[in-house]
Coordinates of C-alpha atoms and ligand atoms in Angstrom, one line a residue:
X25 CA 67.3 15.6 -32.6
X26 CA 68.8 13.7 -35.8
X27 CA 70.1 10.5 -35.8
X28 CA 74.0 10.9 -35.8
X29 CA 73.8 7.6 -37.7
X30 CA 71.2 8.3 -40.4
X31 CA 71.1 12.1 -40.2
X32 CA 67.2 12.0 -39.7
X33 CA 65.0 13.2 -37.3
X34 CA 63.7 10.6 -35.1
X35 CA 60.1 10.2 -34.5
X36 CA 58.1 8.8 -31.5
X37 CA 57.7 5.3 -33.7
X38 CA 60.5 4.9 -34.7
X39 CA 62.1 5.2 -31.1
X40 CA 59.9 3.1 -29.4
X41 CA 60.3 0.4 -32.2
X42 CA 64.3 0.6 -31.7
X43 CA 63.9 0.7 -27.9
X44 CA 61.7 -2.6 -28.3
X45 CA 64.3 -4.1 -30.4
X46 CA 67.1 -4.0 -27.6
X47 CA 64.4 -6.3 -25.6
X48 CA 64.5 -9.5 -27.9
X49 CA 61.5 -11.0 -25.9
X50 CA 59.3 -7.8 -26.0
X51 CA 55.8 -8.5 -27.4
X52 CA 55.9 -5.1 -28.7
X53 CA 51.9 -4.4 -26.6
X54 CA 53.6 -1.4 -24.8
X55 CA 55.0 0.0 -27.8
X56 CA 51.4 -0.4 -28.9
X57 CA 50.2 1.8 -25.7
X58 CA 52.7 4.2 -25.9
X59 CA 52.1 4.7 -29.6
X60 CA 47.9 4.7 -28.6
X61 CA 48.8 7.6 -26.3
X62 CA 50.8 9.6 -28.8
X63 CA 47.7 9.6 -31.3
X64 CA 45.8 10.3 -28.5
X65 CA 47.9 13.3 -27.5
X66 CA 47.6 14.8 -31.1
X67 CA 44.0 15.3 -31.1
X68 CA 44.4 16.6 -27.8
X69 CA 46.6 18.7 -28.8
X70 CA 44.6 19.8 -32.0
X71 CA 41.8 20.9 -30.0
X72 CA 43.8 22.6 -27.3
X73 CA 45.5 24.6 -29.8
X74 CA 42.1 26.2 -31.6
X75 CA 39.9 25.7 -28.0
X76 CA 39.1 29.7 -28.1
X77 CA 37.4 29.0 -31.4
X78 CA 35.5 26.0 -31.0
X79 CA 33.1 25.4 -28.0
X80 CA 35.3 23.3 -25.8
X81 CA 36.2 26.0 -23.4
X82 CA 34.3 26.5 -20.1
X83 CA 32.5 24.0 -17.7
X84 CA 30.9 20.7 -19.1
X85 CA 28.6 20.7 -16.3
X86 CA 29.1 17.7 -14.3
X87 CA 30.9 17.1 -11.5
X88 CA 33.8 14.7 -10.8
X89 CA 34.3 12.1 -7.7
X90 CA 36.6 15.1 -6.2
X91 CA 33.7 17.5 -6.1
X92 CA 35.3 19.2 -9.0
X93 CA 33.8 20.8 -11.9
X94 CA 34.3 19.4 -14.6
X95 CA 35.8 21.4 -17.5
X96 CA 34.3 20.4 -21.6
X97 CA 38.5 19.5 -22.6
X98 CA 38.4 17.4 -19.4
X99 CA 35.8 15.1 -20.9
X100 CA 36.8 15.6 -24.1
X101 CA 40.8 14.5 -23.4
X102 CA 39.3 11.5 -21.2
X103 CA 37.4 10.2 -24.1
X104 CA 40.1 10.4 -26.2
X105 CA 42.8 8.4 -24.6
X106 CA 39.9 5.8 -23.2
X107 CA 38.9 5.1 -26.8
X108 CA 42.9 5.1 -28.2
X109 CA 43.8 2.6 -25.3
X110 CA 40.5 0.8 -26.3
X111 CA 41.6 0.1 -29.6
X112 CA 44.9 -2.3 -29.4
X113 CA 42.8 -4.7 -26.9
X114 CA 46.3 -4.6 -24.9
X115 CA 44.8 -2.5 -21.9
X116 CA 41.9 -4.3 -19.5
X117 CA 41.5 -1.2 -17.3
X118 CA 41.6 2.5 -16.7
X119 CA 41.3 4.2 -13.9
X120 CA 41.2 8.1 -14.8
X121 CA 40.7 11.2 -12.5
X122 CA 37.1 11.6 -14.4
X123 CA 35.8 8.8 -13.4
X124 CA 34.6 7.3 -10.0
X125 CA 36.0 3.5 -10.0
X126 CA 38.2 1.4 -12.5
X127 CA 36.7 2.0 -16.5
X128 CA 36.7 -1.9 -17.9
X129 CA 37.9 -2.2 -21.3
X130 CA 36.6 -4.5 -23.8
X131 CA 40.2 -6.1 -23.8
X132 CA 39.6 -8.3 -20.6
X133 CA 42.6 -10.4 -22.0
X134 CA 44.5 -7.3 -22.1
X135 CA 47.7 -7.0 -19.1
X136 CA 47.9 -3.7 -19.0
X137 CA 46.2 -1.1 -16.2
X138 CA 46.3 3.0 -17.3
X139 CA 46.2 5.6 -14.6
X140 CA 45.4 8.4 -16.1
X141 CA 45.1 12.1 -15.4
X142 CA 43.4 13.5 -18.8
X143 CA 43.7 17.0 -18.6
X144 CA 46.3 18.6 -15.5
X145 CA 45.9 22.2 -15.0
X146 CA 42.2 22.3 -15.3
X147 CA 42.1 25.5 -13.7
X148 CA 44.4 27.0 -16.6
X149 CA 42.4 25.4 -19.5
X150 CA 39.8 29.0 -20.1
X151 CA 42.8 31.5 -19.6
X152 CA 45.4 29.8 -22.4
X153 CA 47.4 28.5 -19.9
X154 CA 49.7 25.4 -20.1
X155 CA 47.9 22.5 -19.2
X156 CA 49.0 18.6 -19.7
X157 CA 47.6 14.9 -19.6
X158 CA 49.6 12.5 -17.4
X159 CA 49.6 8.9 -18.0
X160 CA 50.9 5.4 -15.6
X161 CA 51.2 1.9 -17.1
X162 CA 50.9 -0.9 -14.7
X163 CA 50.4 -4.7 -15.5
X164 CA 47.9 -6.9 -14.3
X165 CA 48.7 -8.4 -10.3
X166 CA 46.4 -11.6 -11.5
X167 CA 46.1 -11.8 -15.3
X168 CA 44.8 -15.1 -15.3
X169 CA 41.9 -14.4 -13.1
X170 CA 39.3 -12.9 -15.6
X171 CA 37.6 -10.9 -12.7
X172 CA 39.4 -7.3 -12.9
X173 CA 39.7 -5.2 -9.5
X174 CA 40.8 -2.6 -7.4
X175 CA 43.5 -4.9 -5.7
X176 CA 45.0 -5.6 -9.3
X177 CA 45.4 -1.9 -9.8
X178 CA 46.1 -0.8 -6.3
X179 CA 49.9 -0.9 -7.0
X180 CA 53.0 1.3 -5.5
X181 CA 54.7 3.3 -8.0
X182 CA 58.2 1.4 -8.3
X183 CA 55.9 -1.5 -10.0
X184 CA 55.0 0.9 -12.7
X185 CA 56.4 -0.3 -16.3
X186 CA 56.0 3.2 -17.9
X187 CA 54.8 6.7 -17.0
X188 CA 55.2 10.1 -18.4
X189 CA 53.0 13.4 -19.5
X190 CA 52.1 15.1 -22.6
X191 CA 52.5 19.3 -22.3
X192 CA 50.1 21.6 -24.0
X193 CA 52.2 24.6 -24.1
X194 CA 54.0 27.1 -26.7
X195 CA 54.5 23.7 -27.9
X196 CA 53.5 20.4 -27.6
X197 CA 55.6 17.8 -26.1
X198 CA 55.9 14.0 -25.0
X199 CA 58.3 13.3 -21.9
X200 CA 57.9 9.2 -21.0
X201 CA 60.0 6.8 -19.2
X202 CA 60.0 3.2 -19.0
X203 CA 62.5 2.5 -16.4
X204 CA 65.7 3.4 -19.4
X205 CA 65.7 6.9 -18.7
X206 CA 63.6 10.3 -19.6
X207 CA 62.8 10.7 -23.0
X208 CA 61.4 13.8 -24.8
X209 CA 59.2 14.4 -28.0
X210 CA 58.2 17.7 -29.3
X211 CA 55.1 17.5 -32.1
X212 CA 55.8 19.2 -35.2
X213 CA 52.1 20.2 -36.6
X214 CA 53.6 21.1 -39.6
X215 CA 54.1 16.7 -40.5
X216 CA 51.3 15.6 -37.1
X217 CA 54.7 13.4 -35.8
X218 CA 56.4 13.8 -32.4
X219 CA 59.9 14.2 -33.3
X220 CA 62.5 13.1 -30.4
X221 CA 63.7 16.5 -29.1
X222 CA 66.0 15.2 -25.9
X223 CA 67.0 11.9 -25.0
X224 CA 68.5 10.4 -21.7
X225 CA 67.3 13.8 -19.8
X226 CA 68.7 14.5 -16.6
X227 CA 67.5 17.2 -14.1
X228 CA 70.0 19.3 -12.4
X229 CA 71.3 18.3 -8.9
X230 CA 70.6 21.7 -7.6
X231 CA 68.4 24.4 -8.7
X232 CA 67.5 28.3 -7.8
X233 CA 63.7 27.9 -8.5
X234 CA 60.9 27.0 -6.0
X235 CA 57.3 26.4 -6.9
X236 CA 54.7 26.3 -4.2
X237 CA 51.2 28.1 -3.8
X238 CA 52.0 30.3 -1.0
X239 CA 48.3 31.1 -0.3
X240 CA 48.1 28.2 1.7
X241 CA 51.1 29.7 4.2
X242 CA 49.6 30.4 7.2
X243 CA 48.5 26.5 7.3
X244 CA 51.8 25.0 6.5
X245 CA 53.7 23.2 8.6
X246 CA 56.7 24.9 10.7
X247 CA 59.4 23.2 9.2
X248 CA 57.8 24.2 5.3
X249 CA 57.4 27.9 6.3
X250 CA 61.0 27.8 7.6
X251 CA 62.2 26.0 4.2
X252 CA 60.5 28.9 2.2
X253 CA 62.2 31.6 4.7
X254 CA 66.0 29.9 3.9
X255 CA 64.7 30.2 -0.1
X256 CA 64.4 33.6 0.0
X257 CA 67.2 34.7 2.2
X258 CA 70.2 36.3 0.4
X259 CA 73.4 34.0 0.5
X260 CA 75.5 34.7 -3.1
X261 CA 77.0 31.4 -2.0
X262 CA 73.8 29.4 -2.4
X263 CA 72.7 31.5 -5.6
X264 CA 70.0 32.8 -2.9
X265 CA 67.4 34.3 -3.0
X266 CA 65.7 31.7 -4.9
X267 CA 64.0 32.6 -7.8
X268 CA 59.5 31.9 -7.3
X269 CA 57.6 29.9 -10.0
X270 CA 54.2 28.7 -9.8
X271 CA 51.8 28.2 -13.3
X272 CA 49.3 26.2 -11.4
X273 CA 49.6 23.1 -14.1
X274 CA 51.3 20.1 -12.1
X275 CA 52.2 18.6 -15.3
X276 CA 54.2 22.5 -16.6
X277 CA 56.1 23.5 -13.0
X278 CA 57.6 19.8 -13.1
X279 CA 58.7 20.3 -16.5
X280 CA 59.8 23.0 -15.9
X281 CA 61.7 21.9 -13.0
X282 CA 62.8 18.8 -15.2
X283 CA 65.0 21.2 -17.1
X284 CA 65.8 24.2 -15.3
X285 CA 65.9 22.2 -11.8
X286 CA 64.6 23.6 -8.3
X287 CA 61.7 22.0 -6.2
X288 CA 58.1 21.5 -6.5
X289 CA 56.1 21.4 -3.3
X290 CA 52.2 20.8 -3.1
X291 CA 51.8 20.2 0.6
X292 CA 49.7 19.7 3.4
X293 CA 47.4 22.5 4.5
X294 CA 44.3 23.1 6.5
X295 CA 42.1 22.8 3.0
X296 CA 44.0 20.0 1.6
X297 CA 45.0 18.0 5.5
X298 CA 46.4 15.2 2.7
X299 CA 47.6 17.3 0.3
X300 CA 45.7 17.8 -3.2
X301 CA 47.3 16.5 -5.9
X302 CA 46.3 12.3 -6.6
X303 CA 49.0 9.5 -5.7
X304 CA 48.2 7.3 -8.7
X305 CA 47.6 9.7 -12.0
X306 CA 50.0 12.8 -10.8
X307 CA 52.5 11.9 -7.7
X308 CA 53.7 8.7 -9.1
X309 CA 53.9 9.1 -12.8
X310 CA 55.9 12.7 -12.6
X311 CA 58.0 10.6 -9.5
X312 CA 58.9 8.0 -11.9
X313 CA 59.9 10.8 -14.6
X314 CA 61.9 13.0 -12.4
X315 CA 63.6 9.6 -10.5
X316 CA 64.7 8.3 -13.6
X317 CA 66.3 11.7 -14.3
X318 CA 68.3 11.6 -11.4
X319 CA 65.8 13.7 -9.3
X320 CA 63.8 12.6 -5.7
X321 CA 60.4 12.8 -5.2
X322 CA 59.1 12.1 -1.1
X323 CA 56.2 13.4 0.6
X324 CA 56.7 14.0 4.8
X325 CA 58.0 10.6 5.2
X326 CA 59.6 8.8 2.6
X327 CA 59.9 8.1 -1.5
X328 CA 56.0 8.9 -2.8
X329 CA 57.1 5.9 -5.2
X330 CA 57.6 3.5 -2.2
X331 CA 53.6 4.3 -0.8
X332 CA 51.6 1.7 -0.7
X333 CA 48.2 2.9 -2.1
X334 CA 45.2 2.2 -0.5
X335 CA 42.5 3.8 -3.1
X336 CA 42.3 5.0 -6.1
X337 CA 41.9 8.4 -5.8
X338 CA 43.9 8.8 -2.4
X339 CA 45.8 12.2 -2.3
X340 CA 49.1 13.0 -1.3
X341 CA 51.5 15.4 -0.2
X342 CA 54.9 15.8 -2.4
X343 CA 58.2 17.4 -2.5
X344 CA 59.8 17.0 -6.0
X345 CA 62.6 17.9 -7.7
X346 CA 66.3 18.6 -7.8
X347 CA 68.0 16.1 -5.3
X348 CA 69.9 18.9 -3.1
X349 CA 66.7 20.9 -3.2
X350 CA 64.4 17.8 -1.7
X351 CA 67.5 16.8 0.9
X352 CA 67.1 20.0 1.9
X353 CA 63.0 20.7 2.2
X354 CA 63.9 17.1 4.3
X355 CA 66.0 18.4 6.9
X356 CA 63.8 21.4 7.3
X357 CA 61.1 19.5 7.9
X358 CA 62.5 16.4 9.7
X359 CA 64.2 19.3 12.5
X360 CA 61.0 21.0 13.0
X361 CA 58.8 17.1 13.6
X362 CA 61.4 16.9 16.2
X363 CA 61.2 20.5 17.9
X364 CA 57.2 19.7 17.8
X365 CA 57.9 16.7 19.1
X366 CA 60.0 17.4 21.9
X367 CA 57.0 20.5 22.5
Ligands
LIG417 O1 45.2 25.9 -7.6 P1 46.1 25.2 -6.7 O2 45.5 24.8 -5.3 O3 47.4 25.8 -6.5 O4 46.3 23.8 -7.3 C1 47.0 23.6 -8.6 C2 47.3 22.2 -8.7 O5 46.1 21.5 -8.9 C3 46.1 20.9 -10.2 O6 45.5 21.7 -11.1 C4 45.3 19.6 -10.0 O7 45.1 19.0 -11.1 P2 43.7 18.9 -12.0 O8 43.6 20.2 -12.7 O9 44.0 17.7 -12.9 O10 42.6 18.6 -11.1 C5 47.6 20.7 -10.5 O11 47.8 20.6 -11.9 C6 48.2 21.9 -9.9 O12 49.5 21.7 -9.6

């Protein structure tokens, strides 16, 4: 995208700089984090893009708090972003999907908290799949008590200040909000700079696309199975049936959905009774993103940003996406609660 005024392409600094100018009593420090997590991103990004010819594909051989294995990028994409958000002393605490309990910084005077999700997709990573890293900027609940803990991160997503994802696919992109609308930045290798690509992003209010892993069917809930039925019934009226997308990468269907619009759905099911995908480094930044762009984002009972979290790693249940598309997943589900209710 060029700048109408000065006929140039627009770069990730320069845009968070003008952003921070229309705030005359900005300090500037989240510029400063945002900017640590596009540097970050670009090494990521280096190694993603040559990870078939350097060792970084395949297990690392750990295992993380989730009884996950641990994939070599994983660690490697963790490291990076801890060390980048180490630098500017502006962030006290991270609390990342690699690691057990909150990561103290050596910023304890910092008043920022990072949720962080460092590689999304993990199962993709060996077969040159897209894959992502998802990111969620609080500030400090107490920042003049020096003692940093759980209850100062343990915040609902409406108090984030700034979430958003970096994409590893055909090509690399940077979609971030901070409350001002969805902004998008695609790198160009060719000069190492992420160059705005869309501003002010809005998702479609309805969309022909769902995205679900119908192997878990058979343990879905009634009103779920009958949503999926009503997708793929035809009705030219409706544009059904629907059209099915799943790449396995949180971070790449709700792109994906971003643009094209449609629904997301990870839900409940007898191997997941809480769903699978994390509150705090993958429901709540992507529900701030796709909110901002005029989208909804609710698990079985209400707005996933509105939860009140109760740990760190908690999982969740969501339903995100197009606003027609969620209202409708809703009634589905709020009709069938009642039928089992009245059961
Ligand atoms: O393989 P499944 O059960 O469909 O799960 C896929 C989901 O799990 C995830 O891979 C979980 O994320 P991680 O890879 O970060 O653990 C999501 O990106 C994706 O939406």
């Amino acid at each position: 995208m060029v700048d109408r005024k000065t006929n140039r392409v627009i770069t990730l600094e320069e845009y968070i700089i003008q952003a921070q100018n229309k705030f005359p009593g900005a300090t500037g420090e989240l510029s400063q984090l945002l900017r640590d997590i596009g540097l970050a991103a670009k090494i990521i990004s280096r190694e993603v893009n040559k990870a078939g010819i350097t060792n970084i594909l395949g297990e690392e051989g750990s295992t993380n708090i989730h009884g996950e294995t641990v994939k070599k990028l994983d660690m490697f994409a963790d490291k990076q972003l801890i060390s980048a958000l180490n630098r500017s002393e502006i962030t006290c605490m991270v609390i990342s999907e690699e690691n057990d309990g909150i990561v103290e910084l050596d910023n304890d005077g910092g008043k920022y908290i990072v949720y962080l999700d460092p590689l999304d997709g993990s199962s993709n990573i060996d077969v040159n799949v897209s894959i992502g890293s998802i990111f969620s900027i609080y500030m400090r609940k107490n920042p003049d008590t020096n003692k940093l803990s759980e209850e100062d991160a343990l915040q609902s997503g409406v108090q984030q200040v700034a979430a958003g994802y970096v994409l590893y696919g055909s090509s690399t992109l940077m979609a971030y909000t901070t409350g001002l609308g969805v902004s998008v930045f695609t790198l160009d290798p060719s000069i190492g700079e992420f160059i705005l690509s869309d501003d002010d992003v809005k998702i479609p209010d309805y969309g022909t696309i769902y995205s679900v892993n119908e192997g878990s069917y058979h343990s879905w809930e009634e009103g779920l199975k009958q949503y999926i039925k009503y997708c793929q019934v035809e009705d030219s009226e409706t544009s059904r049936p629907y059209k099915a997308r799943y790449i396995g990468s949180m971070v790449a269907d709700v792109h994906r959905t971003l643009i094209t619009g449609g629904i997301f759905i990870y839900p409940n099911s007898s191997q997941y009774p809480n769903g699978k995908l994390r509150l705090m480094y993958e429901c709540n930044p992507l529900s701030f993103v796709i909110e901002q762009a005029g989208g909804m984002a609710i698990d079985c009972n209400g707005r996933i940003l509105e939860i009140e979290p109760e740990s760190l790693h908690q999982r969740t249940p969501i339903f995100i996406g197009s606003k027609e598309n969620v209202l409708k997943v809703k009634e589905f589900l709020d009709e069938y609660k009642q039928e089992t209710i009245k059961a």
